[in-house]
Amino acid sequence: MPTRNMIEAINDAHRVVMAADPDIVVFGEDVGYFGGVFRATAGLQKEFGKERCFDAPISEGGIVGTAVGMAAYGLKPLIEIQFADYIYPGYDQIVSEVARMRYRTAGEWTMPMVIRSPYGGGIFGGQTHSQSPEALFTHVAGLKVVIPSTPYDAKGLLIAAVEDPDPVIFFEPKRIYNGPFDGHHDKPVKPWSKHADSEVPDGHYTVPLGKARIVRPGNDLTVIAYGTMVHVALAAVEENGIDAEVIDLRTLVPVDMATIEESVKKTGRALVVQEATKTSGYASELVTLIQERCFYHLEAPVGRVSGWDTPYPHAYEWIYFPGPIRMRQALEKVMAD
Amino acid sequence: MSDPVTDPRRNAPALALHVPEPLYRPGDTPDFSGIEVPAAGSAPRPDTHAAAAETHPLTRGLVRVLDENGRAVGPWDPRLDPERLRKMLRDMVTVRAFDDRMYRAQRQGKTSFYMKCTGEEAIAVAAANALHPDDMCFPTYRQQGLLVARGYPLVDMMCQIYSNAGDKLHGRQLPIMYSDKPHGFFSISGNLGTQYPQAVGWAMASAIKGDSRLAMGWIGEGATAEGDFHSALTFAAVYQAPVILAVVNNQWAISSFSGIAGAEQSTFAARAVGYGIAGLRVDGNDALAVYAAVDWASERARANAGPTLIEFFTYRAEGHSTSDDPTGYRPAGEAQQWPLGDPVERLKAHLVGFGEWDDERHAALVAEADKEVRAAQKQAEAQGILPGQGFDRIGSMFEDVYADTPWHLAEQREEALGEARVYLGRDAS
């Protein structure tokens, strides 16, 4: 089976869906001739023509707004916002238009589009290339929010997102585009080629939206994570010798609560991990859901690991980024309580 | 001697902020004689394939067809047959009658909100008559004339206004925020300007698929300050999208006059110059000029000659909405002073002028439109008015958020039905 890193898997997903459906158009800043700054759309313009993969003006509001019109026409836009940090100029179109169109027209118009965007830190990107704004979108009714953590999932989830009838925000953890990451920034990143999840089949397959994955079974604690944090959590669990069950959410909305609930009721302890700033993050929602549904099974308060409530720094990035130390302290606390 | 490094501003004059003010405020006597109104027929009509730059002088003038005597003059005369003219007149009269009835319905507490388009009827009606029926419209909230002109049932419009059992939008939208795909009318948004890049995107999609249909978008002059206006023009210019972008300059964005949107410095049509696309500034109270401009722009777009920005110069004769009292910020009677007149009266005078209409027939038309609107209102109200809504089909509130209802919404639906059961003392649906 071919081995692909995450960016190659995403690129391959584009090829699969574009070949299957002539109504899919791909556009965004630099995505056409050059193939995107991260190369996610490399070769697509050459293969599918300029009318199906093209460069857009630097106008995220324009990119999303025109995508709304295209979806109204009957096309399926698969658009790239170059960095999640740049999504804000398009936020009004996403929140007020894309998310609500099906509802406000009682299904007369739908918005089957995917908005892809690299997100998260760990690449020395400073404030404007490192944010994790997923909670801003999980709060919006009508959107689905998907975040893969492996090349296999990235391709399967992206194809499922394109085939989904609802608009999907697809955040790609750019820290692990080229290889998994265990939170030790001073250690070399292992290439995806040495990882089982880099075996990415050719052709069409999907990973269903709304279904989490138990990455590591365990009995004493449930660790819930998504994106880059799945790998940070896994490494921390292994390094600390805890028999923890690690769940990769894959989809934040709709979240697979059944898997979380079953696991937490089994282990009696839960730790939620996000890279985003702490206050009102998606982890807060997960903690509440667990409290609402598993309270009488809990043996300790639900723990939470996150970035700090500061804008994302440049020089102090490795103090901001949730890593082995924060993970160890949180694991110790939730296990000791 | 002062040190320019440590004290660089010692002799610099104080800076002053310029906040534009309209010419007249309540209590003043409006006098619009200073507004330049070029003679009808004086604007040249470039070939529809002309370079965009050839239109740019027209972005500062005013394309007018109907003169003071109601005669159609000059190169922009669309030479419409009397049947088409009578249809446009009928559409405009119907819109006015509809507005009046729905305004009253709001005042009677039958709905929450209404927005009239008095004085601006020609803009939507003549545009709809100039477009092909399957061209796509991305309107703002004062283009009810598009639906009327395209034959959308008045009853359906009213059911939407009442959020009643006949409302195809299931009571989810404000009154007047219509949506109808078969009539090429895109869902209206309360967030201003969002429809502009959407119109461009639809037009781009039409071009991508090798279709022949085009899109037309509308925006108010106030909303041209939104970023979406500029991204729409950028995308339209870059991809030469088959789109017509209209700015309805009706002088007032609620209480802010057009100067707050930049009208003191330039015309809105002249925004086309910077983007290198065709631009026209048109008398919006002249149904023939509106028709001619949209017809010109659609021929241009259909021939892949590029997009057109059209400013329709008009005046919002009524308040912004039923929630607005314009006497608080502008003189009463301004609309009557407006130098471009009443679009209905002007089109009527034109038809009368060449013997295709008369006062009797006009009075009969007004009475007929009123009767039609009243009949529709009766039919709509038989299906309910807004105050009576809210407890039937509560479960539907949770539909259409997604294609399939996810678990969390299904749970919340049950919670809501439980609440309603307690509140109503019976099962709700």
Short mmCIF file of N, CA, C and O in Angstrom, two decimals, chain B residues 176-250:
data_model
loop_
_atom_site.label_atom_id
_atom_site.label_comp_id
_atom_site.label_asym_id
_atom_site.label_seq_id
_atom_site.Cartn_x
_atom_site.Cartn_y
_atom_site.Cartn_z
N ILE B 176 -40.27 39.95 4.77
CA ILE B 176 -39.62 40.52 3.57
C ILE B 176 -38.29 39.84 3.20
O ILE B 176 -37.71 40.14 2.17
N MET B 177 -37.80 38.93 4.02
CA MET B 177 -36.58 38.22 3.64
C MET B 177 -36.98 36.96 2.88
O MET B 177 -36.84 35.84 3.36
N TYR B 178 -37.48 37.19 1.68
CA TYR B 178 -38.00 36.12 0.84
C TYR B 178 -36.86 35.26 0.30
O TYR B 178 -35.69 35.64 0.32
N SER B 179 -37.26 34.12 -0.23
CA SER B 179 -36.33 33.25 -0.94
C SER B 179 -37.17 32.43 -1.90
O SER B 179 -38.19 31.87 -1.50
N ASP B 180 -36.80 32.38 -3.15
CA ASP B 180 -37.51 31.49 -4.05
C ASP B 180 -36.65 31.09 -5.24
O ASP B 180 -36.41 31.88 -6.16
N LYS B 181 -36.23 29.85 -5.19
CA LYS B 181 -35.33 29.33 -6.21
C LYS B 181 -35.98 29.32 -7.60
O LYS B 181 -35.35 29.77 -8.56
N PRO B 182 -37.21 28.82 -7.74
CA PRO B 182 -37.79 28.76 -9.08
C PRO B 182 -37.91 30.14 -9.75
O PRO B 182 -37.87 30.22 -10.97
N HIS B 183 -38.05 31.19 -8.96
CA HIS B 183 -38.14 32.53 -9.54
C HIS B 183 -36.79 33.25 -9.52
O HIS B 183 -36.73 34.48 -9.70
N GLY B 184 -35.74 32.50 -9.27
CA GLY B 184 -34.39 33.08 -9.33
C GLY B 184 -34.18 34.21 -8.34
O GLY B 184 -33.59 35.24 -8.68
N PHE B 185 -34.64 34.01 -7.13
CA PHE B 185 -34.55 35.04 -6.09
C PHE B 185 -33.83 34.43 -4.90
O PHE B 185 -34.38 33.57 -4.20
N PHE B 186 -32.60 34.86 -4.68
CA PHE B 186 -31.79 34.24 -3.62
C PHE B 186 -32.19 34.76 -2.25
O PHE B 186 -32.58 35.91 -2.10
N SER B 187 -32.08 33.89 -1.28
CA SER B 187 -32.40 34.18 0.11
C SER B 187 -31.76 35.50 0.58
O SER B 187 -30.56 35.71 0.42
N ILE B 188 -32.57 36.36 1.16
CA ILE B 188 -32.08 37.67 1.62
C ILE B 188 -31.44 37.54 3.00
O ILE B 188 -31.94 36.84 3.87
N SER B 189 -30.33 38.24 3.16
CA SER B 189 -29.63 38.22 4.44
C SER B 189 -29.74 39.58 5.11
O SER B 189 -29.73 40.61 4.45
N GLY B 190 -29.81 39.56 6.42
CA GLY B 190 -29.81 40.81 7.17
C GLY B 190 -28.42 41.39 7.32
O GLY B 190 -28.26 42.56 7.69
N ASN B 191 -27.40 40.60 7.06
CA ASN B 191 -26.02 41.10 7.11
C ASN B 191 -25.74 41.79 5.78
O ASN B 191 -25.70 41.14 4.73
N LEU B 192 -25.54 43.07 5.82
CA LEU B 192 -25.53 43.84 4.58
C LEU B 192 -24.32 43.55 3.71
O LEU B 192 -23.19 43.49 4.19
N GLY B 193 -24.58 43.39 2.44
CA GLY B 193 -23.51 43.27 1.46
C GLY B 193 -23.11 41.85 1.14
O GLY B 193 -22.42 41.60 0.15
N THR B 194 -23.53 40.89 1.95
CA THR B 194 -23.07 39.51 1.74
C THR B 194 -23.49 38.97 0.38
O THR B 194 -22.81 38.11 -0.20
N GLN B 195 -24.61 39.46 -0.15
CA GLN B 195 -25.12 38.91 -1.41
C GLN B 195 -24.27 39.32 -2.60
O GLN B 195 -24.39 38.73 -3.67
N TYR B 196 -23.42 40.32 -2.42
CA TYR B 196 -22.67 40.84 -3.57
C TYR B 196 -21.62 39.85 -4.10
O TYR B 196 -21.65 39.52 -5.27
N PRO B 197 -20.71 39.36 -3.26
CA PRO B 197 -19.79 38.33 -3.79
C PRO B 197 -20.54 37.04 -4.15
O PRO B 197 -20.08 36.28 -5.01
N GLN B 198 -21.67 36.81 -3.50
CA GLN B 198 -22.44 35.60 -3.85
C GLN B 198 -22.94 35.69 -5.29
O GLN B 198 -22.90 34.71 -6.04
N ALA B 199 -23.40 36.86 -5.68
CA ALA B 199 -23.85 37.06 -7.06
C ALA B 199 -22.69 36.81 -8.03
O ALA B 199 -22.85 36.14 -9.07
N VAL B 200 -21.52 37.30 -7.64
CA VAL B 200 -20.35 37.11 -8.50
C VAL B 200 -20.01 35.62 -8.58
O VAL B 200 -19.70 35.10 -9.66
N GLY B 201 -20.07 34.95 -7.45
CA GLY B 201 -19.77 33.51 -7.43
C GLY B 201 -20.73 32.72 -8.29
O GLY B 201 -20.34 31.79 -9.01
N TRP B 202 -22.01 33.09 -8.23
CA TRP B 202 -23.01 32.39 -9.06
C TRP B 202 -22.67 32.61 -10.54
O TRP B 202 -22.71 31.67 -11.34
N ALA B 203 -22.34 33.84 -10.86
CA ALA B 203 -21.99 34.16 -12.26
C ALA B 203 -20.73 33.42 -12.69
O ALA B 203 -20.65 32.90 -13.82
N MET B 204 -19.75 33.32 -11.78
CA MET B 204 -18.53 32.57 -12.10
C MET B 204 -18.88 31.10 -12.36
O MET B 204 -18.35 30.48 -13.29
N ALA B 205 -19.77 30.56 -11.53
CA ALA B 205 -20.17 29.16 -11.70
C ALA B 205 -20.84 28.96 -13.05
O ALA B 205 -20.60 27.97 -13.75
N SER B 206 -21.68 29.92 -13.43
CA SER B 206 -22.37 29.84 -14.72
C SER B 206 -21.34 29.81 -15.85
O SER B 206 -21.47 29.06 -16.82
N ALA B 207 -20.30 30.63 -15.70
CA ALA B 207 -19.24 30.66 -16.71
C ALA B 207 -18.42 29.37 -16.69
O ALA B 207 -18.06 28.83 -17.74
N ILE B 208 -18.15 28.87 -15.50
CA ILE B 208 -17.37 27.62 -15.38
C ILE B 208 -18.09 26.49 -16.10
O ILE B 208 -17.48 25.65 -16.77
N LYS B 209 -19.43 26.47 -15.98
CA LYS B 209 -20.20 25.39 -16.59
C LYS B 209 -20.61 25.68 -18.04
O LYS B 209 -21.32 24.89 -18.66
N GLY B 210 -20.18 26.81 -18.58
CA GLY B 210 -20.52 27.11 -19.97
C GLY B 210 -22.00 27.39 -20.16
O GLY B 210 -22.55 27.23 -21.26
N ASP B 211 -22.66 27.82 -19.10
CA ASP B 211 -24.08 28.18 -19.12
C ASP B 211 -24.24 29.53 -19.85
O ASP B 211 -23.24 30.17 -20.19
N SER B 212 -25.47 29.96 -20.07
CA SER B 212 -25.67 31.28 -20.68
C SER B 212 -26.41 32.23 -19.74
O SER B 212 -26.72 33.35 -20.11
N ARG B 213 -26.70 31.77 -18.52
CA ARG B 213 -27.43 32.61 -17.57
C ARG B 213 -26.47 33.52 -16.83
O ARG B 213 -25.32 33.15 -16.57
N LEU B 214 -26.94 34.67 -16.45
CA LEU B 214 -26.09 35.57 -15.69
C LEU B 214 -26.74 35.89 -14.35
O LEU B 214 -27.88 35.51 -14.09
N ALA B 215 -25.96 36.56 -13.51
CA ALA B 215 -26.44 36.92 -12.17
C ALA B 215 -26.47 38.43 -12.03
O ALA B 215 -25.70 39.14 -12.68
N MET B 216 -27.41 38.90 -11.24
CA MET B 216 -27.45 40.32 -10.91
C MET B 216 -27.58 40.48 -9.40
O MET B 216 -28.39 39.79 -8.78
N GLY B 217 -26.76 41.34 -8.84
CA GLY B 217 -26.79 41.59 -7.41
C GLY B 217 -27.17 43.04 -7.12
O GLY B 217 -26.87 43.93 -7.92
N TRP B 218 -27.80 43.26 -5.99
CA TRP B 218 -28.19 44.61 -5.57
C TRP B 218 -27.57 44.91 -4.20
O TRP B 218 -27.47 44.01 -3.36
N ILE B 219 -27.22 46.15 -4.00
CA ILE B 219 -26.73 46.58 -2.68
C ILE B 219 -27.17 48.02 -2.48
O ILE B 219 -27.34 48.76 -3.46
N GLY B 220 -27.37 48.43 -1.25
CA GLY B 220 -27.69 49.83 -0.98
C GLY B 220 -26.42 50.65 -0.96
O GLY B 220 -25.32 50.10 -0.77
N GLU B 221 -26.53 51.95 -1.13
CA GLU B 221 -25.29 52.77 -1.18
C GLU B 221 -24.56 52.72 0.15
O GLU B 221 -23.34 52.75 0.18
N GLY B 222 -25.30 52.61 1.25
CA GLY B 222 -24.64 52.55 2.55
C GLY B 222 -23.77 51.32 2.69
O GLY B 222 -22.66 51.37 3.23
N ALA B 223 -24.26 50.21 2.17
CA ALA B 223 -23.54 48.94 2.32
C ALA B 223 -22.34 48.83 1.39
O ALA B 223 -21.56 47.88 1.51
N THR B 224 -22.15 49.81 0.50
CA THR B 224 -20.93 49.75 -0.32
C THR B 224 -19.68 49.92 0.53
O THR B 224 -18.58 49.65 0.08
N ALA B 225 -19.87 50.36 1.77
CA ALA B 225 -18.72 50.48 2.66
C ALA B 225 -18.28 49.13 3.22
O ALA B 225 -17.18 49.00 3.76
N GLU B 226 -19.13 48.12 3.08
CA GLU B 226 -18.76 46.78 3.57
C GLU B 226 -17.65 46.18 2.71
O GLU B 226 -17.59 46.41 1.50
N GLY B 227 -16.81 45.38 3.35
CA GLY B 227 -15.73 44.72 2.62
C GLY B 227 -16.24 43.86 1.48
O GLY B 227 -15.59 43.74 0.43
N ASP B 228 -17.41 43.25 1.68
CA ASP B 228 -17.95 42.37 0.64
C ASP B 228 -18.17 43.09 -0.69
O ASP B 228 -18.07 42.49 -1.76
N PHE B 229 -18.50 44.39 -0.62
CA PHE B 229 -18.69 45.15 -1.86
C PHE B 229 -17.39 45.13 -2.68
O PHE B 229 -17.38 44.87 -3.87
N HIS B 230 -16.30 45.37 -1.97
CA HIS B 230 -15.02 45.49 -2.67
C HIS B 230 -14.49 44.13 -3.11
O HIS B 230 -13.90 44.01 -4.19
N SER B 231 -14.71 43.11 -2.30
CA SER B 231 -14.27 41.79 -2.76
C SER B 231 -15.10 41.35 -3.96
O SER B 231 -14.58 40.72 -4.89
N ALA B 232 -16.38 41.70 -3.97
CA ALA B 232 -17.22 41.33 -5.11
C ALA B 232 -16.70 41.99 -6.38
O ALA B 232 -16.59 41.35 -7.44
N LEU B 233 -16.39 43.27 -6.30
CA LEU B 233 -15.90 43.97 -7.49
C LEU B 233 -14.55 43.41 -7.93
O LEU B 233 -14.29 43.27 -9.13
N THR B 234 -13.70 43.07 -6.96
CA THR B 234 -12.41 42.49 -7.31
C THR B 234 -12.60 41.17 -8.06
O THR B 234 -12.02 40.96 -9.13
N PHE B 235 -13.41 40.29 -7.50
CA PHE B 235 -13.62 38.99 -8.15
C PHE B 235 -14.31 39.17 -9.51
O PHE B 235 -13.96 38.49 -10.47
N ALA B 236 -15.28 40.07 -9.57
CA ALA B 236 -15.99 40.29 -10.84
C ALA B 236 -15.02 40.75 -11.91
O ALA B 236 -15.07 40.30 -13.06
N ALA B 237 -14.12 41.66 -11.52
CA ALA B 237 -13.16 42.19 -12.48
C ALA B 237 -12.12 41.15 -12.87
O ALA B 237 -11.83 40.94 -14.05
N VAL B 238 -11.59 40.47 -11.87
CA VAL B 238 -10.51 39.50 -12.12
C VAL B 238 -10.97 38.41 -13.08
O VAL B 238 -10.29 38.07 -14.04
N TYR B 239 -12.16 37.85 -12.80
CA TYR B 239 -12.62 36.70 -13.59
C TYR B 239 -13.58 37.12 -14.71
O TYR B 239 -14.16 36.26 -15.37
N GLN B 240 -13.77 38.44 -14.87
CA GLN B 240 -14.69 38.94 -15.90
C GLN B 240 -16.02 38.18 -15.82
O GLN B 240 -16.54 37.66 -16.82
N ALA B 241 -16.55 38.14 -14.60
CA ALA B 241 -17.75 37.35 -14.34
C ALA B 241 -18.97 37.95 -15.06
O ALA B 241 -19.10 39.17 -15.14
N PRO B 242 -19.85 37.10 -15.57
CA PRO B 242 -21.06 37.60 -16.22
C PRO B 242 -22.08 38.05 -15.18
O PRO B 242 -23.07 37.37 -14.92
N VAL B 243 -21.81 39.20 -14.60
CA VAL B 243 -22.63 39.68 -13.49
C VAL B 243 -22.94 41.16 -13.67
O VAL B 243 -22.14 41.91 -14.24
N ILE B 244 -24.10 41.55 -13.20
CA ILE B 244 -24.47 42.97 -13.14
C ILE B 244 -24.58 43.32 -11.67
O ILE B 244 -25.31 42.66 -10.92
N LEU B 245 -23.84 44.33 -11.26
CA LEU B 245 -23.83 44.71 -9.86
C LEU B 245 -24.48 46.08 -9.73
O LEU B 245 -23.98 47.07 -10.28
N ALA B 246 -25.60 46.12 -9.03
CA ALA B 246 -26.35 47.37 -8.90
C ALA B 246 -26.16 47.98 -7.53
O ALA B 246 -26.21 47.27 -6.52
N VAL B 247 -25.93 49.27 -7.49
CA VAL B 247 -25.95 50.03 -6.23
C VAL B 247 -27.20 50.88 -6.25
O VAL B 247 -27.38 51.72 -7.15
N VAL B 248 -28.08 50.66 -5.33
CA VAL B 248 -29.29 51.49 -5.23
C VAL B 248 -28.96 52.64 -4.29
O VAL B 248 -28.92 52.47 -3.07
N ASN B 249 -28.66 53.79 -4.87
CA ASN B 249 -28.34 54.96 -4.07
C ASN B 249 -29.63 55.72 -3.80
O ASN B 249 -30.04 56.58 -4.58
N ASN B 250 -30.26 55.38 -2.68
CA ASN B 250 -31.53 56.04 -2.34
C ASN B 250 -31.31 57.13 -1.29
O ASN B 250 -32.26 57.57 -0.65
#
